[in-house]
Amino acid sequence: MTSVRSPDANSRDPYELDRLAEELAARESQHKPKSANGGGDTDEDELSAARRDLPLYVPLSHDDPYLSAETFDVEQFLLSRAYTSLPDLRTELRDYLAALKEELVKLINDDYEAFISLSTDLRGEGTRLESLKRPLADLRARVLESRKTLQEIQDETKEKLDRRAAIREEKAFLQLLLKISESITRLESLLLIASPEDEEKDPSSMGAMQLASRTDADVDDRSRANRAKHIARVASEYTQLLYHVSRANTEPCAFVDESQWRIDRIKSTLSSDLDHLFASTLGALVGGKDQGGRPSKVSDIEKSKLYADATECLRTYDMLGLWRDAEDVIRREVLRDFVKKTIYPGALSAPRSPIVPHTPFPTSGRSSSPAPPQTASLPPRTPYTPFTAFASKQNPFESTLRADASSTSLSSAAILDETDDPLAALYNTILRFVDRDMRRIMEIAEAVCVKSGSRTRLSGAGGEEPGFEIMANVVWAEIGRALMDELGSVIFSAGKPDEFRKHHETTQAFIRALEFLAPSVESVEAMRKHIVFTAFERRWQLPVYFQLRWKEIVTRLEEALATTKLERTATKALAPFVTTQAAAVFDAIRACWSAEVFIPELSSRFWRFTLQILSRYRTWLDKSLPPLEPPPKVAAAAAAERMSAPPGSTVRASTPVPTEAASAESIAADEALLLQFATAITDIKAMESQVMKLWREELSAMLPEASPSEGEQSVSPEDALKHALSRLTSLVPTLLNQIVLILSRRACDALLSMRSIPSQFRAMSSSKRMPTEPSYFVSLIFKHTKAFFAIQTVDGPGAALKEDLLKPVAEEVFELVTQRYIYFLSAMKKTEESLRRLKKGKKSAYSLFGSSTREDDGRADEEKIRTQMILDVDAFGREAESLGVAVQENVAYRTLAEMARSSLTDET
């Protein structure tokens, strides 16, 4: 460590600044290359150039930010001069002060004349200012007085205007009260109501006049139209009265309170007269009776006049907001008597009177009308769903029925098929009545609501929906309540499933036909939201019906699945199935969705039941299938361990060699297994195809579309069905492996005969003829495979699987048999090589002249054997090609062909 040297006062550079600068420059020159190469001290590299430089001396001036600031901060100023000692700073400040004084003196000297005249120029200005000040006070007083006067005038004017506005409002209010009084008086005179003044003068004569006037007005049928217009005028006047009263009620008014009883009397009288007129119009229009109660024939002209009067009445009801009152009149005058006469406990068992056949629909100039919905007597293959779609407000049944003016007399209702169905006959009676007597009234009411825009108004008191809802509140409310009260024990009884489904389908068709008579889509929606409709739908005991159907279907299915054995039936009636159990399973699935069982509201339950039936069939297959053998490789290894190898020979465990041909018992057992496996595969594939066909043709249209909620992953019905079927089809590969194992074992049994080929040719060594035909056993290799697929035979277990499985099964069998063939051929070559070496070692001395002849005979036998092998292998390949196997693409077969064409022994 270097020592610190004290500064030398006598030296020219006491602090040795030159030396320090040189050392700093040398140090920077040393660190620059290190920094470029990525080395060096990181702390020194981080230092900025400004921190390595020495501080500069900046003298005090006017530009110093600390001196020119608004508030002088001593601490900040001292910190900025931290490198200067306090005595030096004091000296510097004194010098700066002297410089400032010098500048001030210089400025005074430069402008000395202006500085001296600064005081002399202001002489006499005080007197002048005092003279200017005197009139200002008087002027200010006048201005304030004028402002006060103007404010008083403004306040007085505003007070007069306020009084005038109040008088004007009172005048307008009095005029409003006068209008209310005049309206009340005018309405009382129009409604023939005695005013309080008239009642005080002569109450008896006024009452008699009122009664006589009303009686005369009611008796005279010809004045009904004038009466309707008169009531419409009264209603318009009453509406204006209500408007004036609502304006007058903005503040307490004794006159309005005193006149309220007269307004209420006007309202009740107007409502009563309107109800009476509307009821008499409906009675003449619907009942066809005169005022005396006698039946009368209404002509077309009179009917159009009556409809015009009914339109005027409905327009008046809509103007007054008395929609429910109009519905009560229609219910009382038109519908209630009909419902009582038509719907009663014995309505379904009462004999029906003969009726005139239905008038056919007009066909002139138009296509035939839509076919009416079918009922339980003629069930469609796919049942109707209860959801009705409306493309427009136009009734789809009206386009055909309004071809000309005369077609208005025909019925536009969708008539149900009432053959042997008293409930359908009852519904047809209701539909004809609604079409004949109610449809036109509903259309008029709907047109009135649309024209006036009453449906767009806010709900009235008590949550009442604005507008006429005759279909919901009158037609369906009365009919639905009567059906539940009078015939509910018959219609909704689920004890007999067939009748229950018939009643449900007929009723749903009736509801749809009734909806076709509705004037608009809004009417249908209001009908479906009605409390009676909700209660009607809840009366159906659909869960009970499903349980009864579930019990029927499950009972039949379990009876068929009681036998846990795969037995093929001889009859072709079950096609494409070959077992009664598979046919029973598909019949159970089809029964769930048949027109005689299915109800759309139970679609989710029947769908779950369908998936459960498929799962039950998989369980039955697991119990009915015989025990499965291990795969070929595992079976080969196990057989190799059990097989006893001859001494001195090595046998590969992967390709076991059967020592003897299969017995008749084992062949029969294999045939039985093949039959069962083929039966199971046939039924599984038939089940998959038939169920998917049923899904495409019927189920996909019958199931409602699922609407998954947010955040949930729902499985579509098609995916669920495919998953259920995949549990069945997952058995097919395992069963195919068993079939391949059995067929390959039978094919390998035929290969056992090839081991005797060398001995046969050596026994016939005297024959010089070369072989030209393959061995007999070659045609027996694929014998069982052909028999299984009914090739060159009448029938076989896998005849139905020939198109789909012949090629893959034949390829698997060919591959296994080729491997076994290679093993036998290699073993034969090893045996021949051993025999050749054995013969070569036993040559004797006395057989010198006969040795060459024996060697020639041995070569001839080997050539015959090799030729026979080539013929057999080629014939084996042709047999496989006839089954659709690509022989030349098989690696094992090419190896087999090369081995057959090579020499039997290694000639070295």
PDB file of C-alpha atoms in Angstrom, residues 379-497:
ATOM      1  CA  PRO A 379    -100.034 -43.852 -36.756  1.00  0.00           C
ATOM      2  CA  PRO A 380     -97.211 -42.438 -38.859  1.00  0.00           C
ATOM      3  CA  ARG A 381     -93.795 -44.024 -38.804  1.00  0.00           C
ATOM      4  CA  THR A 382     -92.313 -40.899 -37.279  1.00  0.00           C
ATOM      5  CA  PRO A 383     -94.771 -39.374 -34.781  1.00  0.00           C
ATOM      6  CA  TYR A 384     -95.655 -35.739 -34.905  1.00  0.00           C
ATOM      7  CA  THR A 385     -93.813 -33.464 -32.533  1.00  0.00           C
ATOM      8  CA  PRO A 386     -95.763 -31.010 -30.365  1.00  0.00           C
ATOM      9  CA  PHE A 387     -93.767 -28.033 -31.581  1.00  0.00           C
ATOM     10  CA  THR A 388     -95.634 -26.005 -34.183  1.00  0.00           C
ATOM     11  CA  ALA A 389     -93.678 -23.639 -36.403  1.00  0.00           C
ATOM     12  CA  PHE A 390     -95.354 -20.657 -37.991  1.00  0.00           C
ATOM     13  CA  ALA A 391     -93.772 -19.169 -41.065  1.00  0.00           C
ATOM     14  CA  SER A 392     -96.130 -16.195 -41.104  1.00  0.00           C
ATOM     15  CA  LYS A 393     -99.315 -14.909 -39.556  1.00  0.00           C
ATOM     16  CA  GLN A 394    -101.323 -16.287 -42.435  1.00  0.00           C
ATOM     17  CA  ASN A 395    -103.264 -19.388 -41.515  1.00  0.00           C
ATOM     18  CA  PRO A 396    -101.852 -22.193 -43.709  1.00  0.00           C
ATOM     19  CA  PHE A 397    -105.319 -23.726 -44.062  1.00  0.00           C
ATOM     20  CA  GLU A 398    -106.877 -20.552 -45.381  1.00  0.00           C
ATOM     21  CA  SER A 399    -105.054 -20.315 -48.709  1.00  0.00           C
ATOM     22  CA  THR A 400    -106.919 -23.298 -50.115  1.00  0.00           C
ATOM     23  CA  LEU A 401    -110.276 -22.488 -48.612  1.00  0.00           C
ATOM     24  CA  ARG A 402    -110.445 -18.920 -49.915  1.00  0.00           C
ATOM     25  CA  ALA A 403    -110.154 -19.667 -53.603  1.00  0.00           C
ATOM     26  CA  ASP A 404    -113.329 -17.801 -54.319  1.00  0.00           C
ATOM     27  CA  ALA A 405    -116.092 -15.981 -52.520  1.00  0.00           C
ATOM     28  CA  SER A 406    -118.236 -19.074 -52.136  1.00  0.00           C
ATOM     29  CA  SER A 407    -115.539 -20.976 -50.285  1.00  0.00           C
ATOM     30  CA  THR A 408    -116.130 -18.968 -47.078  1.00  0.00           C
ATOM     31  CA  SER A 409    -118.859 -21.368 -46.087  1.00  0.00           C
ATOM     32  CA  LEU A 410    -116.493 -24.313 -46.049  1.00  0.00           C
ATOM     33  CA  SER A 411    -114.659 -25.420 -42.944  1.00  0.00           C
ATOM     34  CA  SER A 412    -111.011 -24.463 -42.645  1.00  0.00           C
ATOM     35  CA  ALA A 413    -110.341 -26.525 -39.517  1.00  0.00           C
ATOM     36  CA  ALA A 414    -107.924 -29.457 -39.657  1.00  0.00           C
ATOM     37  CA  ILE A 415    -110.369 -32.293 -39.062  1.00  0.00           C
ATOM     38  CA  LEU A 416    -109.002 -35.361 -37.252  1.00  0.00           C
ATOM     39  CA  ASP A 417    -109.606 -38.940 -38.266  1.00  0.00           C
ATOM     40  CA  GLU A 418    -112.449 -40.038 -36.010  1.00  0.00           C
ATOM     41  CA  THR A 419    -112.730 -43.628 -37.171  1.00  0.00           C
ATOM     42  CA  ASP A 420    -113.363 -45.732 -34.055  1.00  0.00           C
ATOM     43  CA  ASP A 421    -112.165 -42.842 -31.916  1.00  0.00           C
ATOM     44  CA  PRO A 422    -114.856 -41.031 -29.903  1.00  0.00           C
ATOM     45  CA  LEU A 423    -112.284 -38.587 -28.506  1.00  0.00           C
ATOM     46  CA  ALA A 424    -111.303 -37.496 -32.024  1.00  0.00           C
ATOM     47  CA  ALA A 425    -114.999 -37.100 -32.861  1.00  0.00           C
ATOM     48  CA  LEU A 426    -115.428 -34.867 -29.812  1.00  0.00           C
ATOM     49  CA  TYR A 427    -112.401 -32.821 -30.820  1.00  0.00           C
ATOM     50  CA  ASN A 428    -113.739 -32.472 -34.350  1.00  0.00           C
ATOM     51  CA  THR A 429    -117.008 -31.113 -32.958  1.00  0.00           C
ATOM     52  CA  ILE A 430    -115.050 -28.525 -30.989  1.00  0.00           C
ATOM     53  CA  LEU A 431    -112.894 -27.610 -34.002  1.00  0.00           C
ATOM     54  CA  ARG A 432    -115.931 -27.168 -36.238  1.00  0.00           C
ATOM     55  CA  PHE A 433    -117.584 -24.946 -33.659  1.00  0.00           C
ATOM     56  CA  VAL A 434    -114.475 -22.806 -33.171  1.00  0.00           C
ATOM     57  CA  ASP A 435    -114.008 -22.515 -36.923  1.00  0.00           C
ATOM     58  CA  ARG A 436    -117.635 -21.662 -37.587  1.00  0.00           C
ATOM     59  CA  ASP A 437    -118.485 -19.369 -34.666  1.00  0.00           C
ATOM     60  CA  MET A 438    -115.200 -18.126 -33.168  1.00  0.00           C
ATOM     61  CA  ARG A 439    -112.580 -17.849 -35.882  1.00  0.00           C
ATOM     62  CA  ARG A 440    -114.008 -14.761 -37.580  1.00  0.00           C
ATOM     63  CA  ILE A 441    -114.488 -13.005 -34.239  1.00  0.00           C
ATOM     64  CA  MET A 442    -110.871 -13.764 -33.247  1.00  0.00           C
ATOM     65  CA  GLU A 443    -109.596 -12.440 -36.555  1.00  0.00           C
ATOM     66  CA  ILE A 444    -111.607  -9.214 -36.152  1.00  0.00           C
ATOM     67  CA  ALA A 445    -110.310  -8.743 -32.603  1.00  0.00           C
ATOM     68  CA  GLU A 446    -106.743  -9.346 -33.746  1.00  0.00           C
ATOM     69  CA  ALA A 447    -107.105  -6.839 -36.586  1.00  0.00           C
ATOM     70  CA  VAL A 448    -108.485  -4.251 -34.145  1.00  0.00           C
ATOM     71  CA  CYS A 449    -105.506  -4.748 -31.799  1.00  0.00           C
ATOM     72  CA  VAL A 450    -102.993  -4.522 -34.624  1.00  0.00           C
ATOM     73  CA  LYS A 451    -104.564  -1.372 -36.051  1.00  0.00           C
ATOM     74  CA  SER A 452    -104.807   0.408 -32.684  1.00  0.00           C
ATOM     75  CA  GLY A 453    -101.412  -0.815 -31.437  1.00  0.00           C
ATOM     76  CA  SER A 454    -102.870  -1.858 -28.108  1.00  0.00           C
ATOM     77  CA  ARG A 455    -100.415  -4.758 -27.755  1.00  0.00           C
ATOM     78  CA  THR A 456     -97.533  -2.298 -27.575  1.00  0.00           C
ATOM     79  CA  ARG A 457     -98.988  -0.558 -24.543  1.00  0.00           C
ATOM     80  CA  LEU A 458     -97.716  -1.146 -21.035  1.00  0.00           C
ATOM     81  CA  SER A 459     -99.403  -3.735 -18.849  1.00  0.00           C
ATOM     82  CA  GLY A 460    -102.489  -2.504 -17.068  1.00  0.00           C
ATOM     83  CA  ALA A 461    -103.363  -2.669 -13.426  1.00  0.00           C
ATOM     84  CA  GLY A 462    -102.621  -5.991 -11.764  1.00  0.00           C
ATOM     85  CA  GLY A 463    -100.226  -7.027 -14.537  1.00  0.00           C
ATOM     86  CA  GLU A 464    -103.040  -7.362 -17.107  1.00  0.00           C
ATOM     87  CA  GLU A 465    -101.741  -7.815 -20.630  1.00  0.00           C
ATOM     88  CA  PRO A 466    -103.217  -5.306 -23.102  1.00  0.00           C
ATOM     89  CA  GLY A 467    -105.147  -6.477 -26.135  1.00  0.00           C
ATOM     90  CA  PHE A 468    -107.611  -9.257 -26.889  1.00  0.00           C
ATOM     91  CA  GLU A 469    -106.541 -12.832 -26.149  1.00  0.00           C
ATOM     92  CA  ILE A 470    -109.716 -14.663 -27.097  1.00  0.00           C
ATOM     93  CA  MET A 471    -107.959 -17.878 -28.079  1.00  0.00           C
ATOM     94  CA  ALA A 472    -106.150 -18.146 -24.737  1.00  0.00           C
ATOM     95  CA  ASN A 473    -108.573 -16.579 -22.260  1.00  0.00           C
ATOM     96  CA  VAL A 474    -111.851 -17.728 -23.799  1.00  0.00           C
ATOM     97  CA  VAL A 475    -111.525 -20.678 -26.175  1.00  0.00           C
ATOM     98  CA  TRP A 476    -108.746 -22.667 -24.568  1.00  0.00           C
ATOM     99  CA  ALA A 477    -109.529 -21.630 -20.987  1.00  0.00           C
ATOM    100  CA  GLU A 478    -113.094 -22.955 -21.230  1.00  0.00           C
ATOM    101  CA  ILE A 479    -112.318 -26.024 -23.346  1.00  0.00           C
ATOM    102  CA  GLY A 480    -109.177 -27.028 -21.438  1.00  0.00           C
ATOM    103  CA  ARG A 481    -110.829 -26.588 -18.039  1.00  0.00           C
ATOM    104  CA  ALA A 482    -113.879 -28.600 -19.145  1.00  0.00           C
ATOM    105  CA  LEU A 483    -111.684 -31.398 -20.531  1.00  0.00           C
ATOM    106  CA  MET A 484    -109.741 -31.622 -17.261  1.00  0.00           C
ATOM    107  CA  ASP A 485    -112.814 -31.460 -15.028  1.00  0.00           C
ATOM    108  CA  GLU A 486    -115.268 -33.614 -16.978  1.00  0.00           C
ATOM    109  CA  LEU A 487    -113.089 -36.057 -18.967  1.00  0.00           C
ATOM    110  CA  GLY A 488    -109.780 -35.944 -17.098  1.00  0.00           C
ATOM    111  CA  SER A 489    -110.214 -39.410 -15.593  1.00  0.00           C
ATOM    112  CA  VAL A 490    -110.556 -40.880 -19.096  1.00  0.00           C
ATOM    113  CA  ILE A 491    -108.123 -38.812 -21.153  1.00  0.00           C
ATOM    114  CA  PHE A 492    -105.246 -38.705 -18.673  1.00  0.00           C
ATOM    115  CA  SER A 493    -105.534 -42.275 -17.352  1.00  0.00           C
ATOM    116  CA  ALA A 494    -102.201 -44.061 -17.875  1.00  0.00           C
ATOM    117  CA  GLY A 495    -103.379 -47.506 -16.740  1.00  0.00           C
ATOM    118  CA  LYS A 496    -103.783 -48.675 -20.333  1.00  0.00           C
ATOM    119  CA  PRO A 497    -100.675 -47.530 -22.218  1.00  0.00           C
TER     120      PRO A 497
END
